[in-house]
CSV table of C-alpha atoms in Angstrom, one decimal:
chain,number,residue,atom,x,y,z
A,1,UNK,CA,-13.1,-25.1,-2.9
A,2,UNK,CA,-12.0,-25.8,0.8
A,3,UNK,CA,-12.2,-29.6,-0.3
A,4,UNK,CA,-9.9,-29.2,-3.0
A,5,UNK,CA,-7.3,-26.8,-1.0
A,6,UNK,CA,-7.3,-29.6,1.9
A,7,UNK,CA,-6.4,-32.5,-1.0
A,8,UNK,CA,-3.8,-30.4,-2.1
A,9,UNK,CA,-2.5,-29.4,1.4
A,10,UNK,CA,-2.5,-33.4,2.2
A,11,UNK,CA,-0.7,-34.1,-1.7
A,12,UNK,CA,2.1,-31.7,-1.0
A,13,UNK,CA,2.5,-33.2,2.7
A,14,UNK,CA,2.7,-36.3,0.9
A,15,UNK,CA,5.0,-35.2,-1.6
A,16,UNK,CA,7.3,-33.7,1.2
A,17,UNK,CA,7.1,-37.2,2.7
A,18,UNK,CA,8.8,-39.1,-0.2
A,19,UNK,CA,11.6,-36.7,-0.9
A,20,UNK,CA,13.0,-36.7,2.5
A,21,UNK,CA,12.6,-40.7,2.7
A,22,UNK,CA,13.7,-41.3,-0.8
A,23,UNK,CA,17.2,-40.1,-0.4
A,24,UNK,CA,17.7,-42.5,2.6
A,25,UNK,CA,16.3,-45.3,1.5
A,26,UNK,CA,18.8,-44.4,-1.7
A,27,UNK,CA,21.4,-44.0,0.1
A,28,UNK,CA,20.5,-47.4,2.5
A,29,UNK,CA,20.3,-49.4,-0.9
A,30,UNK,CA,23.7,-48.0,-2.0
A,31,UNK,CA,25.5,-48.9,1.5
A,32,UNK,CA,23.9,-52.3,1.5
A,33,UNK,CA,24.9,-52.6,-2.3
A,34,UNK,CA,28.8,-51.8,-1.0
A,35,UNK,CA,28.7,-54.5,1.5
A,36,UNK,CA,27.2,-57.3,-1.2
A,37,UNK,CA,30.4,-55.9,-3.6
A,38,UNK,CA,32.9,-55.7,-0.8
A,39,UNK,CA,31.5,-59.0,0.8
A,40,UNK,CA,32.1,-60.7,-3.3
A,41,UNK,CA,35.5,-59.5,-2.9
A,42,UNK,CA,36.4,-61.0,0.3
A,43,UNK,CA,35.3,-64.7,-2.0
A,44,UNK,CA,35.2,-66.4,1.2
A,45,UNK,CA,34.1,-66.6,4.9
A,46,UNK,CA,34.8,-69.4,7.8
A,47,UNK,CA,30.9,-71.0,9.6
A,48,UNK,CA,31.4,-72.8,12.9
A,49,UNK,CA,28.3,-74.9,13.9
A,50,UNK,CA,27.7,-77.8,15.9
A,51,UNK,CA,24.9,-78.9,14.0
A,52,UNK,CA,26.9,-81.8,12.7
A,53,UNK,CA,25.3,-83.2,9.0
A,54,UNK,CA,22.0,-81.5,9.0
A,55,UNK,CA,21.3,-81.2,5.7
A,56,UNK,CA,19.2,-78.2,5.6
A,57,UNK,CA,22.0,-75.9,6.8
A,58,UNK,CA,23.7,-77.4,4.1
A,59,UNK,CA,21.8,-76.4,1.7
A,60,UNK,CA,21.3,-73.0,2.9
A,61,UNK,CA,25.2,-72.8,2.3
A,62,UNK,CA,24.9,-74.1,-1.0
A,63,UNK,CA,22.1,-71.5,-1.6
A,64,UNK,CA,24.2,-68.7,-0.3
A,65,UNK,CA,27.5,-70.0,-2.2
A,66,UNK,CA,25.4,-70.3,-5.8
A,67,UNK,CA,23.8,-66.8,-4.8
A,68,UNK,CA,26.6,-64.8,-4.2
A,69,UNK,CA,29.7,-66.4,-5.6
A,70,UNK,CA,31.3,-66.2,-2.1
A,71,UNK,CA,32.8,-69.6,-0.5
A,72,UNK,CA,31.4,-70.7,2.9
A,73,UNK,CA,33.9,-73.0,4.5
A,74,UNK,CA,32.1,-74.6,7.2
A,75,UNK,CA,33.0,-76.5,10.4
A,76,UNK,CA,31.2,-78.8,12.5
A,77,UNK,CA,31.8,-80.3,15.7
A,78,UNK,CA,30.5,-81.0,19.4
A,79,UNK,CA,29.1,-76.9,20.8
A,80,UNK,CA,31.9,-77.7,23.5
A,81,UNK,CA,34.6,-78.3,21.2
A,82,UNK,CA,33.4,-75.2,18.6
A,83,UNK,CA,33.3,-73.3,21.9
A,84,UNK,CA,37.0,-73.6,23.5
A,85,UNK,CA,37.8,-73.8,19.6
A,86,UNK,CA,36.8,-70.3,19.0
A,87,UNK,CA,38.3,-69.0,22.4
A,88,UNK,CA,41.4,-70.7,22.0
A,89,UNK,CA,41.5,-69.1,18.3
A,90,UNK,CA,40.6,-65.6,20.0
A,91,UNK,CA,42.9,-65.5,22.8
A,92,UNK,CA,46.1,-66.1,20.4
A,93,UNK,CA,44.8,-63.5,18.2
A,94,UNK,CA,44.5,-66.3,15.5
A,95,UNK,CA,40.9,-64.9,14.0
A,96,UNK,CA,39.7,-68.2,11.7
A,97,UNK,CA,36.1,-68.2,12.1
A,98,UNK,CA,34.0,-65.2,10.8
A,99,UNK,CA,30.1,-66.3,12.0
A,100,UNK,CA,29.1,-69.3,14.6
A,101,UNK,CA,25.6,-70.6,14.0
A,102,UNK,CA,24.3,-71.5,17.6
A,103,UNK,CA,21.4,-71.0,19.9
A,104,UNK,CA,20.5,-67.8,21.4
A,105,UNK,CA,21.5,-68.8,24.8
A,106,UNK,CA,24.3,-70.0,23.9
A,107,UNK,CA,25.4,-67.0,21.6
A,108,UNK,CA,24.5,-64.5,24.9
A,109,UNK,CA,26.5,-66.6,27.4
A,110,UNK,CA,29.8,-67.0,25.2
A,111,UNK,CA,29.3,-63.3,24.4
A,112,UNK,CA,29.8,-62.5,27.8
A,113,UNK,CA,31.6,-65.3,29.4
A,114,UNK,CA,34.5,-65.6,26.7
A,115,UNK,CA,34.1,-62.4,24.5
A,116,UNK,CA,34.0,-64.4,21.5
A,117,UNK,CA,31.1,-63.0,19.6
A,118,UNK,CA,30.3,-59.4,19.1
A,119,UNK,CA,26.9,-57.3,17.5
A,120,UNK,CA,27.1,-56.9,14.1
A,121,UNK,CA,25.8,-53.8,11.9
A,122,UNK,CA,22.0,-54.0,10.8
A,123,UNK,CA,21.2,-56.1,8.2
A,124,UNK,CA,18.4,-55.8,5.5
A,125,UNK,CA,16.3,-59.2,6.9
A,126,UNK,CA,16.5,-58.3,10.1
A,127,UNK,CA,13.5,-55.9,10.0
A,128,UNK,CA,11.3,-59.1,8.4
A,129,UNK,CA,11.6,-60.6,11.9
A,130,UNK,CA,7.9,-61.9,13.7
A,131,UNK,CA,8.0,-59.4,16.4
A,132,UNK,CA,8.8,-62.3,19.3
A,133,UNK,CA,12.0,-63.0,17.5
A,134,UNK,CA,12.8,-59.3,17.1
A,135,UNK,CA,12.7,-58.7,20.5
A,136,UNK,CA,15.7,-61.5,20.8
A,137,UNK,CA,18.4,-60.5,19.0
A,138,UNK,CA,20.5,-58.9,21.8
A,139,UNK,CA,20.9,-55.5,20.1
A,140,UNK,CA,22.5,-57.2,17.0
A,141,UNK,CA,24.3,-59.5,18.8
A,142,UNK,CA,22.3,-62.8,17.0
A,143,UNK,CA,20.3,-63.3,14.5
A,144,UNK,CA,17.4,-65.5,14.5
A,145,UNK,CA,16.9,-68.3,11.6
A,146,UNK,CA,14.6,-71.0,13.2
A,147,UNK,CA,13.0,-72.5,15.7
A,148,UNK,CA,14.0,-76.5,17.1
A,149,UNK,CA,9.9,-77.3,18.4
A,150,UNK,CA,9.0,-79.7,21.0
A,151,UNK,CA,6.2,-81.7,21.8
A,152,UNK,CA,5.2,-84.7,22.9
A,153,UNK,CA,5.3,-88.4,21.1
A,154,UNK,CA,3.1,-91.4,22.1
A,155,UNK,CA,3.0,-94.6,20.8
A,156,UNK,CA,-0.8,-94.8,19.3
A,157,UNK,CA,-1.1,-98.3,19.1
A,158,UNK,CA,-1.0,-98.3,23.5
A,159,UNK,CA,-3.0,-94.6,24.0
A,160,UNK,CA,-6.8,-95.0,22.9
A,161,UNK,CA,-7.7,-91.8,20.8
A,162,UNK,CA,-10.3,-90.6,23.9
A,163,UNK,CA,-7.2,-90.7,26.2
A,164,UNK,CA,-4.7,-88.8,24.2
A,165,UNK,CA,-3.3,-85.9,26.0
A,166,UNK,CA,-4.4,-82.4,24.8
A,167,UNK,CA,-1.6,-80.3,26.3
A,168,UNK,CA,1.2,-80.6,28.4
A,169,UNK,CA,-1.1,-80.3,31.8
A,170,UNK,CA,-3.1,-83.7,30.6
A,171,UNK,CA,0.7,-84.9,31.8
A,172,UNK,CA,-0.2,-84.9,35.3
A,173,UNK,CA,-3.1,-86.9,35.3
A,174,UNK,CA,-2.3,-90.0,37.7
A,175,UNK,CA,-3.8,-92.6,34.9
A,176,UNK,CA,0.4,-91.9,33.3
A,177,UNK,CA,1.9,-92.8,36.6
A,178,UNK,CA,5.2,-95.0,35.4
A,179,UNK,CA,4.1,-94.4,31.8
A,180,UNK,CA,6.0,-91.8,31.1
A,181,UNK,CA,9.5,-91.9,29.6
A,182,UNK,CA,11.5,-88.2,29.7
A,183,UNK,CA,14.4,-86.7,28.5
A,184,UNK,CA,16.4,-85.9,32.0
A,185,UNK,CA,15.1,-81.9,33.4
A,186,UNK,CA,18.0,-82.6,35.6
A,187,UNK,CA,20.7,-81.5,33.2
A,188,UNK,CA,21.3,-79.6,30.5
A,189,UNK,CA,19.1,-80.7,27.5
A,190,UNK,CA,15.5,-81.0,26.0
A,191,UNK,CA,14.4,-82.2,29.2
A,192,UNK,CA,15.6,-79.3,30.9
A,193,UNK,CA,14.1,-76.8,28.2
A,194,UNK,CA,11.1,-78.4,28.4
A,195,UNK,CA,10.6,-77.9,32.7
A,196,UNK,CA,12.2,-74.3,32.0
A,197,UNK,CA,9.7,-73.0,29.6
A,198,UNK,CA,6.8,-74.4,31.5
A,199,UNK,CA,8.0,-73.3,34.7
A,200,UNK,CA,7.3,-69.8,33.4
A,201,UNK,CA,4.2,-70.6,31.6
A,202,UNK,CA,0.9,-69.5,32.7
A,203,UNK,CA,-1.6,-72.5,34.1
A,204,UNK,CA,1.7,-74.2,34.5
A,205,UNK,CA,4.6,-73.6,36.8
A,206,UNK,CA,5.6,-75.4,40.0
A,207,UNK,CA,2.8,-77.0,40.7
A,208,UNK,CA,2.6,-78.1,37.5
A,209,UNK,CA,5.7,-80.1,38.0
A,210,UNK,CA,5.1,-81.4,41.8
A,211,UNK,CA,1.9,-82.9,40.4
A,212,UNK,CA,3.9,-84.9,37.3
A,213,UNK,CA,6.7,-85.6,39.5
A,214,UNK,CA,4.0,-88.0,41.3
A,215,UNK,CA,3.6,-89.8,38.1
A,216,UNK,CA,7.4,-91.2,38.7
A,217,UNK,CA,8.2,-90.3,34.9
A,218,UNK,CA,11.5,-92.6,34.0
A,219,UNK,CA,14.6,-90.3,32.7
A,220,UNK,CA,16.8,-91.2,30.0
A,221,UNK,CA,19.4,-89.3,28.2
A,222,UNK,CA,19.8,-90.6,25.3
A,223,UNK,CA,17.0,-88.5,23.0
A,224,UNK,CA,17.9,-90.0,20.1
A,225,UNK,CA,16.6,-93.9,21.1
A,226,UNK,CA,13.8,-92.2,23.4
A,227,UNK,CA,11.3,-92.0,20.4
A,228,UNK,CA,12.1,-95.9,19.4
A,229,UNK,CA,11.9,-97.2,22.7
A,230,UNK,CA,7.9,-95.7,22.7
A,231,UNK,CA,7.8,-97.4,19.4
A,232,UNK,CA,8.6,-100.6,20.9
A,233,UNK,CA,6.2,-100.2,23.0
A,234,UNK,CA,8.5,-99.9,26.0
A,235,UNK,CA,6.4,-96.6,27.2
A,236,UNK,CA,3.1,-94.9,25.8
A,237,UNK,CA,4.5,-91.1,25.9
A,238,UNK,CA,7.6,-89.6,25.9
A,239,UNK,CA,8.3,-85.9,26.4
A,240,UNK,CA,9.7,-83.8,25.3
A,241,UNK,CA,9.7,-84.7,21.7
A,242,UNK,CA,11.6,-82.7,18.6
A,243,UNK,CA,8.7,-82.2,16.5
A,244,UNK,CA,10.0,-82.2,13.2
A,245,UNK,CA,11.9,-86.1,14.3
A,246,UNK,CA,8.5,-88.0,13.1
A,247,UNK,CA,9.9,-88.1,9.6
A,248,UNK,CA,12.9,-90.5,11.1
A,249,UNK,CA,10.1,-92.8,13.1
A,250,UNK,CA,7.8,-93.1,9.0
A,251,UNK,CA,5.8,-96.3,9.5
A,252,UNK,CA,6.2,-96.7,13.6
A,253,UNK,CA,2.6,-96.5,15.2
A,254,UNK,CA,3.7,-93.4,16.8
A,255,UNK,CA,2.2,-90.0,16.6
A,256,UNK,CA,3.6,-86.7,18.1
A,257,UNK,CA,1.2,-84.2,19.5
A,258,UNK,CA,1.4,-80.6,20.1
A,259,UNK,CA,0.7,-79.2,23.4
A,260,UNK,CA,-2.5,-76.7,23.7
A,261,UNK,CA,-0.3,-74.1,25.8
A,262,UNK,CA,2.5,-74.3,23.3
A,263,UNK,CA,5.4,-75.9,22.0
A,264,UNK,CA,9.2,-75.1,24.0
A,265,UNK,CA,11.6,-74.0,21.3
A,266,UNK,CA,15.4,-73.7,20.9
A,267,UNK,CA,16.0,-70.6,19.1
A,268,UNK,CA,19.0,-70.7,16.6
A,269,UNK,CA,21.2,-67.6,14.7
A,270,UNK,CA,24.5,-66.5,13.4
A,271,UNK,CA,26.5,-64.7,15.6
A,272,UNK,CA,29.6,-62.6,14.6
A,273,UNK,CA,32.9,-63.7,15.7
A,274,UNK,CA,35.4,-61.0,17.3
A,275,UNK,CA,38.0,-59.7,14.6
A,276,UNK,CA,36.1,-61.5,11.9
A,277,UNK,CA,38.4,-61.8,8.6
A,278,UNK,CA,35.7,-61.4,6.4
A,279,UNK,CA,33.4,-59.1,7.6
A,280,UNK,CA,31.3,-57.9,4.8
A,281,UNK,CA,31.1,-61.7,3.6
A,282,UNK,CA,30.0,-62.5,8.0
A,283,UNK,CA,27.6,-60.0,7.8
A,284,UNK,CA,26.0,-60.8,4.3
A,285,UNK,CA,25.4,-64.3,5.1
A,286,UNK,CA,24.1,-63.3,8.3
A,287,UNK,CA,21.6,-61.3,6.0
A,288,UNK,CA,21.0,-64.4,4.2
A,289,UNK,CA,20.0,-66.8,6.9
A,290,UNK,CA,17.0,-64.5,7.6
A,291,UNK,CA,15.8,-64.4,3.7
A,292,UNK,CA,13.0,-66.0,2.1
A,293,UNK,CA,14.8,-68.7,0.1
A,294,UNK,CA,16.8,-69.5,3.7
A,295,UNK,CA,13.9,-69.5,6.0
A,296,UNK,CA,11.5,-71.9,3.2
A,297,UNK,CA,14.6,-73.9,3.4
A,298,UNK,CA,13.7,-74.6,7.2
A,299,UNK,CA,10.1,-74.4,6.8
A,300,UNK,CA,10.1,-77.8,4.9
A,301,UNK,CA,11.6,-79.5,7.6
A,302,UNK,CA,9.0,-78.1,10.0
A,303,UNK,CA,11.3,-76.3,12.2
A,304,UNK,CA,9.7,-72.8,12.8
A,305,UNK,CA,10.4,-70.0,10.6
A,306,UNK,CA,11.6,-66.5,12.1
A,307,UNK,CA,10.5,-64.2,9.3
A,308,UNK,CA,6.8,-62.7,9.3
A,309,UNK,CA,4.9,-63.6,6.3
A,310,UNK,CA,5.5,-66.8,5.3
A,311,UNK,CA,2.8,-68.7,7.0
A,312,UNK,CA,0.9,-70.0,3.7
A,313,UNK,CA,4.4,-71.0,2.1
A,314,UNK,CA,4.6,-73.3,4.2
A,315,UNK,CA,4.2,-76.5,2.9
A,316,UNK,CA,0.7,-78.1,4.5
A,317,UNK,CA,2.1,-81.9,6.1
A,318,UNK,CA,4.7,-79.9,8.3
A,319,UNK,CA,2.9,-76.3,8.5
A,320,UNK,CA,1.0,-77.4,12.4
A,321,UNK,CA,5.0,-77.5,13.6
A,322,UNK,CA,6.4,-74.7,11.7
A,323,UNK,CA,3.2,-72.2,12.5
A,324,UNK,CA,3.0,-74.2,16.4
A,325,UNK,CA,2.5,-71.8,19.6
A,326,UNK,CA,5.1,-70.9,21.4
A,327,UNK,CA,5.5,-71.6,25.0
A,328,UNK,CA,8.8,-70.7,26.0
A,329,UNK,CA,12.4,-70.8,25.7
A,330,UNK,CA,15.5,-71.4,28.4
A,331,UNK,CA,17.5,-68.7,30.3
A,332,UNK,CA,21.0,-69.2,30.4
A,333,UNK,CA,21.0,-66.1,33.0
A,334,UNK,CA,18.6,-68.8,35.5
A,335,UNK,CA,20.2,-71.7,34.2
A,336,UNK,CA,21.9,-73.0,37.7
A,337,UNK,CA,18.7,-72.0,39.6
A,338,UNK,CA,16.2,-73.7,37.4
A,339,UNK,CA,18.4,-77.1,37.5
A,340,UNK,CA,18.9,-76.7,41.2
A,341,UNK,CA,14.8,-76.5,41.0
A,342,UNK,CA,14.2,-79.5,38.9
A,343,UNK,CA,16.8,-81.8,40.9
A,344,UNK,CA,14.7,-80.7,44.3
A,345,UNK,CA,11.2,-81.6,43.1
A,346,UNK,CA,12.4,-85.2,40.5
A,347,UNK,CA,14.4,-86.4,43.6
């Protein structure tokens, strides 16, 4: 009898439950449902981006565009140029742009340096976030899409399999000294994400870096040749390497390797722009940049994915870069110390 009172007791609790979450989660739908309507009505909204051709965030447009019946009207250029764009646009109170897709540095430091970007209002997706990407949205202000990965690249016809470093500390073994080619940590770049993030990481830091600097690595800034000239044969490693590049180097005896402590990542988003035109069609595609169909769009590239979940849909020849370890990410807050840093110990 006592059994049977205490099931009921819990049902009715239960019951309770639902009918005071039911009429929120109605009521959720039926706001979200206005925005999607109001967003249709709008037919159009303006993307800045400076990721110039990449054909992924193409089709993500496209996706978004067939989805929704709403026009995305997007412009590219250099990050400077979209930069003093937008705060040109902004400070004659012409509003053109509704949503900048940029890194999360990037979208934190124009936020508070030219006022450009503002938080938006929650978003459906944004509660599918892996809980390290939740914690950087900035209070609304950006929202995650993917991860850029780096590792490192060597050229496996000059590195024996027994000698192929494991992680990013195998660096500092003096058997690389002058056999190791690097994107500058001097300046503003991958180089400079790369020494950031491991400055910070545990078993890293630096002494991490005073012990590679006395392997002499050689500096270039010029990324885009750095993973050829290894292929040459020209060096045996280079570091650090974008991951997800290997498909442009098919057929080159080059292999890229990812670091036991972790890959350092460049975290890109949509940000709102100040005074957006468009605002229900900003904040709807913001929406849509953290969906399934946007993030699987990513995923078979092999950048990392943002949303929780997905880690079998992955497809399996890119999944070890889209599923890699974290190590770390850059401060824009610490950028001027941390260069000031690297410049005093790669004299």
């Amino acid at each position: 009898m006592k059994t049977i009172r205490k099931k009921g007791t819990a049902l009715m609790a239960f019951a309770m439950a639902l009918s005071l979450t039911a009429p929120a989660a109605l009521a959720q739908n039926a706001a979200w449902d206005k925005v999607i309507a109001d967003a249709k009505n709008e037919k159009e909204l303006v993307l800045y981006t400076a990721l110039v051709g990449d054909p992924t965030l193409k089709a993500i447009v496209q996706g978004f565009q067939s989805k929704y019946g709403i026009t995305v009207n997007v412009l590219e250029g250099r990050g400077s140029d979209i930069r003093e764009r937008a705060r040109v646009e902004q400070g004659a109170g012409r509003f053109i742009a509704d949503v900048t897709y940029t890194s999360e540095g990037q979208a934190r430091l124009i936020a508070r340096e030219d006022k450009s970007y503002v938080q938006h209002e929650a978003v459906p997706n944004i509660t599918t976030l892996k809980p390290e990407f939740a914690k950087m949205t900035s209070d609304n202000l950006f929202a995650p899409s993917m991860t850029i990965p780096y590792g490192i690249l060597i050229n496996a016809s000059m590195v024996k399999p027994e000698d192929e470093p494991k992680s990013w500390a195998d660096l500092a073994n003096s058997k690389w000294k002058g056999k190791i080619l690097s994107d500058d940590v001097r300046a503003v770049g991958g180089g400079y994400l790369m020494f950031f993030a491991q400055l910070n990481a545990p078993g890293l830091g630096e002494k991490y870096h005073q012990e590679l600097a006395k392997n002499e690595p050689s500096f270039t800034r010029d990324m885009r040749e750095a993973g050829r000239r290894v292929a040459r044969g020209e060096y045996p490693i280079y570091v650090p390497f974008i991951l997800t590049d290997i498909a442009n180097l098919k057929g080159l005896p080059v292999k890229p390797i990812i670091p036991t402590e972790g890959v350092p990542f460049v975290l890109y988003g949509n940000v709102l722009m100040r005074n957006a035109p468009h605002p229900n069609a900003a904040r709807l595609y913001i929406d849509y940049g953290m969906s399934e169909e946007a993030q699987l769009l990513w995923a078979k590239t092999g950048m990392g994915v943002v949303r929780d979940g997905l880690a079998d849909k992955i497809p399996p020849e890119v999944r070890p870069f889209a599923n890699a370890k974290l190590l770390g990410t850059t401060d824009p807050d610490r950028q001027n110390e941390g260069i000031a840093l690297a410049k005093k110990i790669y004299q």
